[in-house]
PDB file of C-alpha atoms in Angstrom:
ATOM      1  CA  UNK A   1     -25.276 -17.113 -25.420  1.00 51.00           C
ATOM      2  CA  UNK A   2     -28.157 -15.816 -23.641  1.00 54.00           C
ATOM      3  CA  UNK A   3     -26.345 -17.742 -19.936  1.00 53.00           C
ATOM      4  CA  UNK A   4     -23.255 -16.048 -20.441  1.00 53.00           C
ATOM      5  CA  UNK A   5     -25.348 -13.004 -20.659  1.00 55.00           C
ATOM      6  CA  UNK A   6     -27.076 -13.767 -17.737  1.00 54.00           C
ATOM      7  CA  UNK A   7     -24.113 -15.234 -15.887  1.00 51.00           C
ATOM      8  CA  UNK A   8     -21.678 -12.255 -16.335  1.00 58.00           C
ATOM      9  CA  UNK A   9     -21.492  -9.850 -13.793  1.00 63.00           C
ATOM     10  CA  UNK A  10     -23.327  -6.536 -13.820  1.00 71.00           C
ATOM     11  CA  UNK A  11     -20.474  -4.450 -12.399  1.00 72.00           C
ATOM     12  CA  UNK A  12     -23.121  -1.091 -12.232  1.00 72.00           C
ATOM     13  CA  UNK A  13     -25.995  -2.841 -10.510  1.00 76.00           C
ATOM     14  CA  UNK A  14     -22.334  -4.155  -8.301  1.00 77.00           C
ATOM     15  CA  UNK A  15     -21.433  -1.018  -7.318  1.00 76.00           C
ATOM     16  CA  UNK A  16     -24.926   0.443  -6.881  1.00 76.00           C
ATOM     17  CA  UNK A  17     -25.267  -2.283  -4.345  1.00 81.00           C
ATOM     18  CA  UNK A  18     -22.038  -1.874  -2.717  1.00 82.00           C
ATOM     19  CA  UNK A  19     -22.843   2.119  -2.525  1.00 80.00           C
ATOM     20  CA  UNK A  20     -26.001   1.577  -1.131  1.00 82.00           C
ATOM     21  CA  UNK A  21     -24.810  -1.048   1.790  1.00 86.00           C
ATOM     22  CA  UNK A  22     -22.096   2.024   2.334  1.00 83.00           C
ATOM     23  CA  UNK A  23     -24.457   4.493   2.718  1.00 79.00           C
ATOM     24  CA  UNK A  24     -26.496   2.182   5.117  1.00 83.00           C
ATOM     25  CA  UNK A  25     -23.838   1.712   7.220  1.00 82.00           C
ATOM     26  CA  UNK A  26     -23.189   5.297   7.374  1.00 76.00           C
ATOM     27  CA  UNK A  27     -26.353   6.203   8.882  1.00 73.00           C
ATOM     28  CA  UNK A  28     -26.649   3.587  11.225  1.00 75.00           C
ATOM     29  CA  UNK A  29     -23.215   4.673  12.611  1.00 72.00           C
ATOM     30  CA  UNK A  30     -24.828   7.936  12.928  1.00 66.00           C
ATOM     31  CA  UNK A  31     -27.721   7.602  13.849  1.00 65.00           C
ATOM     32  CA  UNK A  32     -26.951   4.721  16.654  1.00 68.00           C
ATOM     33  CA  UNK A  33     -22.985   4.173  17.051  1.00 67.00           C
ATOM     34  CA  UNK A  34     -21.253   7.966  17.355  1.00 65.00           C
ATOM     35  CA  UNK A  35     -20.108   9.018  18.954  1.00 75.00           C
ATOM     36  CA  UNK A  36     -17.094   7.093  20.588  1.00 83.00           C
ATOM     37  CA  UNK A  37     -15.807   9.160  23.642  1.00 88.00           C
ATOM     38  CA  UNK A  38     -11.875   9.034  24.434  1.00 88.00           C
ATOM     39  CA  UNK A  39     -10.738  10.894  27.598  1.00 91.00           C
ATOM     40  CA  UNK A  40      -7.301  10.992  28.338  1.00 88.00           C
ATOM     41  CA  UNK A  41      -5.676  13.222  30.891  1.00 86.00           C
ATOM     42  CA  UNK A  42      -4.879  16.028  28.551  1.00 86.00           C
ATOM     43  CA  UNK A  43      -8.129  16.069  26.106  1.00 87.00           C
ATOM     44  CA  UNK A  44     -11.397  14.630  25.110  1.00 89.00           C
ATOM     45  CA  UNK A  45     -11.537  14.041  22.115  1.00 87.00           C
ATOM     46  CA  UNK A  46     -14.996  13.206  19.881  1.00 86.00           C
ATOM     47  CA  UNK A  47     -14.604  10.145  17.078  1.00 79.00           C
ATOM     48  CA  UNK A  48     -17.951  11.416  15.403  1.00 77.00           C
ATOM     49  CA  UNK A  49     -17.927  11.569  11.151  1.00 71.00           C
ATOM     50  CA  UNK A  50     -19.877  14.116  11.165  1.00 71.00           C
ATOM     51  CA  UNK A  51     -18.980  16.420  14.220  1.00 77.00           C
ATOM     52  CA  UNK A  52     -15.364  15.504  15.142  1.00 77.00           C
ATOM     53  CA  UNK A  53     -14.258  17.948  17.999  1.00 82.00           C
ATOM     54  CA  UNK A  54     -11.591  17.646  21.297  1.00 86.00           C
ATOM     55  CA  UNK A  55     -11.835  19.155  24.564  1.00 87.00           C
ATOM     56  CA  UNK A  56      -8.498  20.104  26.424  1.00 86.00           C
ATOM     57  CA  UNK A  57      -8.579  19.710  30.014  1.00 85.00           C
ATOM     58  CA  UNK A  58      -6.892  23.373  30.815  1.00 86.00           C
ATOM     59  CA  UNK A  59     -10.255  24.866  29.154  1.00 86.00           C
ATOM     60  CA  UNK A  60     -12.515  22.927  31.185  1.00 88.00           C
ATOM     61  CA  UNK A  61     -14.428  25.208  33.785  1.00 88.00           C
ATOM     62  CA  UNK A  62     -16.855  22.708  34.980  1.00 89.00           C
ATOM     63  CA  UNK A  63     -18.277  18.938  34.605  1.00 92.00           C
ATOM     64  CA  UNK A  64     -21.789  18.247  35.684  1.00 92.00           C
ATOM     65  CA  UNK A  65     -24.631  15.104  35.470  1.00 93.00           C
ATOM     66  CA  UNK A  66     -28.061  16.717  34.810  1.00 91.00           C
ATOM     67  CA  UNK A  67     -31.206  14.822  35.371  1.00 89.00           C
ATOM     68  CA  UNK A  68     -32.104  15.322  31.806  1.00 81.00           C
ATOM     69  CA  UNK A  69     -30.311  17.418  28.578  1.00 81.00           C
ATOM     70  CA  UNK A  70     -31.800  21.040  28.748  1.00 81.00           C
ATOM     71  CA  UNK A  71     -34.786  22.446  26.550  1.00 78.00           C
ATOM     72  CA  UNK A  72     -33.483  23.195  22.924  1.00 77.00           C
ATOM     73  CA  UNK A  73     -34.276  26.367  21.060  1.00 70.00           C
ATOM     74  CA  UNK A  74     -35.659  24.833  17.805  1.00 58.00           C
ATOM     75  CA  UNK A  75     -35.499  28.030  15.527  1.00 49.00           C
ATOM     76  CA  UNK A  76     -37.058  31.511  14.864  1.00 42.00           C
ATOM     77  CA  UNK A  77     -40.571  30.652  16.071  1.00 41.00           C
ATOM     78  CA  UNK A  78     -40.774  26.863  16.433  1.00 44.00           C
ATOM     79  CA  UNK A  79     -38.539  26.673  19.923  1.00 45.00           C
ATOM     80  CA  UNK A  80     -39.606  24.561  23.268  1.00 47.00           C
ATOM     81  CA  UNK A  81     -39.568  27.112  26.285  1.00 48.00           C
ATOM     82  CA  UNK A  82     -37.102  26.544  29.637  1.00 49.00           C
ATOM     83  CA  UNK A  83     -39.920  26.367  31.754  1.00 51.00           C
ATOM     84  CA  UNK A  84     -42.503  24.624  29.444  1.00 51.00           C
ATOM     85  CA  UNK A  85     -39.898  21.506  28.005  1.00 51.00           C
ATOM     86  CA  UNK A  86     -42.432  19.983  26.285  1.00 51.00           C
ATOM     87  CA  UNK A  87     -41.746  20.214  22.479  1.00 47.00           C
ATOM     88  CA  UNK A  88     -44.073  21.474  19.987  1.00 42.00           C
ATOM     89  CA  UNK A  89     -45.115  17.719  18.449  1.00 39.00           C
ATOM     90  CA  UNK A  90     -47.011  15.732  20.861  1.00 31.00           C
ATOM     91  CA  UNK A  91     -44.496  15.188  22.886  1.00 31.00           C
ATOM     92  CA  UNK A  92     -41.765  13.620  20.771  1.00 35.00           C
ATOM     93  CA  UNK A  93     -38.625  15.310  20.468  1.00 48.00           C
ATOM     94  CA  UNK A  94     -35.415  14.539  18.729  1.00 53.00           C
ATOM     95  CA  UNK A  95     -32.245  14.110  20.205  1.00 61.00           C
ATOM     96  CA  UNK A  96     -29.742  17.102  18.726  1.00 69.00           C
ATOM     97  CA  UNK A  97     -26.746  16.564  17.583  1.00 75.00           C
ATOM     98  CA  UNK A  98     -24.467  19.072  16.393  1.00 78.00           C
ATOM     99  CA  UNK A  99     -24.625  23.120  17.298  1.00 80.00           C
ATOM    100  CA  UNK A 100     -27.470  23.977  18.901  1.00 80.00           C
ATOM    101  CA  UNK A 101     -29.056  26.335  21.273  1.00 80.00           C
ATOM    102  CA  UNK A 102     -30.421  25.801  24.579  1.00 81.00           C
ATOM    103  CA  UNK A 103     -31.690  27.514  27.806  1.00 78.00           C
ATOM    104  CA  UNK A 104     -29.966  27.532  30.801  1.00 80.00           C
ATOM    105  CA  UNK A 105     -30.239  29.463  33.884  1.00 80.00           C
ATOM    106  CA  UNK A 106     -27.800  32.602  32.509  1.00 83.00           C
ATOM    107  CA  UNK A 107     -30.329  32.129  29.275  1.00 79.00           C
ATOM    108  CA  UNK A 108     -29.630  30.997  25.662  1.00 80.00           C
ATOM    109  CA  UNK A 109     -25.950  29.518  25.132  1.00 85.00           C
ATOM    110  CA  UNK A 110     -24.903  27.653  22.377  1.00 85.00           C
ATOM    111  CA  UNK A 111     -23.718  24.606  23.010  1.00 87.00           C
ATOM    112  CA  UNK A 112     -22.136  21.365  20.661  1.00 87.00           C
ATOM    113  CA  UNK A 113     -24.672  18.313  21.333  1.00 86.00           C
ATOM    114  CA  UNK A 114     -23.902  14.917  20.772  1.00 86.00           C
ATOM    115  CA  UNK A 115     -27.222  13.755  23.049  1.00 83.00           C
ATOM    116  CA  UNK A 116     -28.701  10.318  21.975  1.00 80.00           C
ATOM    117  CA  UNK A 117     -32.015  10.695  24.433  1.00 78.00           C
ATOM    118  CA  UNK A 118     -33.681  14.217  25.312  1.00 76.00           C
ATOM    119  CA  UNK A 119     -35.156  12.745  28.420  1.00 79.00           C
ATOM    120  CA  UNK A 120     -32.250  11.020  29.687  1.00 85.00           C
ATOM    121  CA  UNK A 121     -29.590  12.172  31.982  1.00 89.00           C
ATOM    122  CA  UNK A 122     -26.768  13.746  30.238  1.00 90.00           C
ATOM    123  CA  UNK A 123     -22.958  15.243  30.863  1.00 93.00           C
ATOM    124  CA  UNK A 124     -22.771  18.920  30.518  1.00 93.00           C
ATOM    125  CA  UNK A 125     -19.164  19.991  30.024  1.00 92.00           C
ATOM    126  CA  UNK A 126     -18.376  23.895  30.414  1.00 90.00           C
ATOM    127  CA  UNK A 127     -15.600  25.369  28.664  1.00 88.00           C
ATOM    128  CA  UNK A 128     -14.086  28.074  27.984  1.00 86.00           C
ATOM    129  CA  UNK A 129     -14.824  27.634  24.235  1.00 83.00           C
ATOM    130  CA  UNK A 130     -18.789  26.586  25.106  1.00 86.00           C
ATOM    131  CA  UNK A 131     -21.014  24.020  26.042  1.00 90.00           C
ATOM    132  CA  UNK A 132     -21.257  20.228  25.194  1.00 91.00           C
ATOM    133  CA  UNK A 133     -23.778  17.817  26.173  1.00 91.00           C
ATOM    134  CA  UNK A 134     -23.116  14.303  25.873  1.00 90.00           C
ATOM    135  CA  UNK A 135     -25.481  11.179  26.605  1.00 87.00           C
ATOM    136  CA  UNK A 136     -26.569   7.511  25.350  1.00 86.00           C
ATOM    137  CA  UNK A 137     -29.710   5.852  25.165  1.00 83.00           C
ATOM    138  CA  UNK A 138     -28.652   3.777  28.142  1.00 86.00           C
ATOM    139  CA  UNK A 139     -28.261   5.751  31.254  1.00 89.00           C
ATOM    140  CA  UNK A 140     -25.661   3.359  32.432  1.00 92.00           C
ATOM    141  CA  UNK A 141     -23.029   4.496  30.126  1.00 90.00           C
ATOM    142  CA  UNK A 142     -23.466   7.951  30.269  1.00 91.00           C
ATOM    143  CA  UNK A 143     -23.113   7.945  34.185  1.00 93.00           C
ATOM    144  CA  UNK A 144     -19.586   5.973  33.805  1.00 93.00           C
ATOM    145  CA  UNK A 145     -18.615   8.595  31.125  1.00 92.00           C
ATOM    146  CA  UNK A 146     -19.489  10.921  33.581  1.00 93.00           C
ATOM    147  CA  UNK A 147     -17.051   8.729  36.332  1.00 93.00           C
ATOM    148  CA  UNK A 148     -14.692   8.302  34.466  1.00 93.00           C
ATOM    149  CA  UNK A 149     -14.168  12.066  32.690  1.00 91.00           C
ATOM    150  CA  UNK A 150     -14.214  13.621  36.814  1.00 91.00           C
ATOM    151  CA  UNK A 151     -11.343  10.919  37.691  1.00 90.00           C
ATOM    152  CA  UNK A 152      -9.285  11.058  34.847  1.00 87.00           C
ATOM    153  CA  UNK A 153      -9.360  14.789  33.787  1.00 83.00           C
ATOM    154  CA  UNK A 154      -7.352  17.149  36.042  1.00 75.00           C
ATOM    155  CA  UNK A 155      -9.107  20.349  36.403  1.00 74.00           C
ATOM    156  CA  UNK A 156      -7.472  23.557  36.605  1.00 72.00           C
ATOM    157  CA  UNK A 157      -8.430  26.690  38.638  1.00 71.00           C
ATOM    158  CA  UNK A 158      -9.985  29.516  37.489  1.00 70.00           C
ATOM    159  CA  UNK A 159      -6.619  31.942  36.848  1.00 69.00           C
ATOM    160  CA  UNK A 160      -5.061  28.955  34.845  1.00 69.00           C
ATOM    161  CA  UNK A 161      -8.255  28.356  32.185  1.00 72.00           C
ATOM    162  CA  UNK A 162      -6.943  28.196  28.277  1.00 71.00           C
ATOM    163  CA  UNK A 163      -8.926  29.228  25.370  1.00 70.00           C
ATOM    164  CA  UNK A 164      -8.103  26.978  22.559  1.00 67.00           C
ATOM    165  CA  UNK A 165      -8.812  27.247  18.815  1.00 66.00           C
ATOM    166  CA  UNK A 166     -11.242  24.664  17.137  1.00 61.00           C
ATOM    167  CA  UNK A 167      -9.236  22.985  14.917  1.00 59.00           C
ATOM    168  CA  UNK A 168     -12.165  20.369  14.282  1.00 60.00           C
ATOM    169  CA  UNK A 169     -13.031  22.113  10.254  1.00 62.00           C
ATOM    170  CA  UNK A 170      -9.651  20.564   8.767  1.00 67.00           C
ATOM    171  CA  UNK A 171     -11.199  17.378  10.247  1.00 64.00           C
ATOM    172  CA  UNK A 172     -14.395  18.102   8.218  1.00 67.00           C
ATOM    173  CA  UNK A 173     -12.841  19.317   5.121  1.00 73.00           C
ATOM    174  CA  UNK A 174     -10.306  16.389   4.598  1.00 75.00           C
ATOM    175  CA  UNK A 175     -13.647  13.950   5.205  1.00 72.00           C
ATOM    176  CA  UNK A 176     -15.532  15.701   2.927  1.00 75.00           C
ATOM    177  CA  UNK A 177     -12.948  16.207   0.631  1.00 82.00           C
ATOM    178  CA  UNK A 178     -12.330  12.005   0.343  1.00 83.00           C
ATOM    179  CA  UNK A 179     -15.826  11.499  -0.040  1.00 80.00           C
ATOM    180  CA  UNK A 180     -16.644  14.352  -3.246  1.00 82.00           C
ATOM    181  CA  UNK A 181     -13.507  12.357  -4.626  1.00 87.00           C
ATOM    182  CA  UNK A 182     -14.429   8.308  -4.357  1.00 81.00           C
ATOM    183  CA  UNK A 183     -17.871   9.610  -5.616  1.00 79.00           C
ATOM    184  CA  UNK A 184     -16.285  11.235  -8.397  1.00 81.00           C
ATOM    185  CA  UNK A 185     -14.164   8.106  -9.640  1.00 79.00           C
ATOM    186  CA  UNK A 186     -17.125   5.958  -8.736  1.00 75.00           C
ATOM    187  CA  UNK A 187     -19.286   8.456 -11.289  1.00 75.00           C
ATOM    188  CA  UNK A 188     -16.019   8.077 -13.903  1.00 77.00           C
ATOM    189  CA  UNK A 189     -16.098   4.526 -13.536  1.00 69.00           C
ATOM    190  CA  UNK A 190     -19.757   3.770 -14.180  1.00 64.00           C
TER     191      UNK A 190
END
């Protein structure tokens, strides 16, 4: 009796498992795999779980490479100055990702990051909507992002720029949404 007992399977220690290799997987796409990058002639869009966004061409002002992604304002007092980069905790800094603030020559603009590398060379987009910064850990692959966004996207003149509407939060909120409910039938379940 006592091998059948041992033999049968624990379906909660199961799903713990299976939740935990889950929510493994989600960080390491995260953290190392998002986001995936599709430019087509009319939009950009973002494949990111957490920060799904597009950018239409007719709102794009300007595409540049910088040298590096620009100093990021960190928070009420805890910020690393434009003209002293270097951030507060001997001299590590984390790559932002999401809505952020940084300083550029006009001054503090926020801006949607989705930078792997602070010290690497990154995309800055310029919309009419905002900024975005884009780069990966290997220069290589931002730099034919870069190539490929200036020769695929057709940009528009001044007098023809669109503002468009996020539309990004239904994106968000449907994600979200799935994720409150599989927990909730997983919680039932157990």
């Amino acid at each position: 009796m006592s091998a059948a007992i041992i033999l049968s399977i624990n379906y909660y220690y199961l799903a713990v498992a299976l939740l935990s290799l889950l929510l493994i997987a989600f960080v390491v796409y995260v953290r190392f795999g998002s986001p995936i990058v599709v430019v087509g002639e009319k939009k950009i869009r973002f494949v990111d779980l957490l920060i799904p966004d597009k950018i239409w061409t007719d709102s794009i002002k300007s595409v540049r490479l910088l040298e590096r992604m620009p100093a990021v304002r960190r928070g009420h007092e805890m910020y690393a100055s434009r003209y002293n980069p270097q951030p507060p905790k001997a001299g590590v800094h984390w790559a932002v990702k999401g809505v952020c603030q940084v300083y550029t020559d006009e001054g503090v603009k926020h801006a949607v990051s989705y930078a792997r590398d602070y010290a690497k060379c990154c995309i800055e987009i310029n919309t009419t909507g905002g900024l975005f910064y884009i780069n990966y850990k290997n220069e290589q692959k931002t730099v034919k992002l870069y190539e490929k966004i200036v020769s695929t996207v057709a940009m528009v003149g001044d007098d023809e720029l669109v503002f468009h509407n996020d539309r990004s939060g239904l994106v968000k909120v449907l994600l979200y949404l799935i994720i409150v409910i599989i927990a909730y039938v997983l919680s039932i379940l157990l």
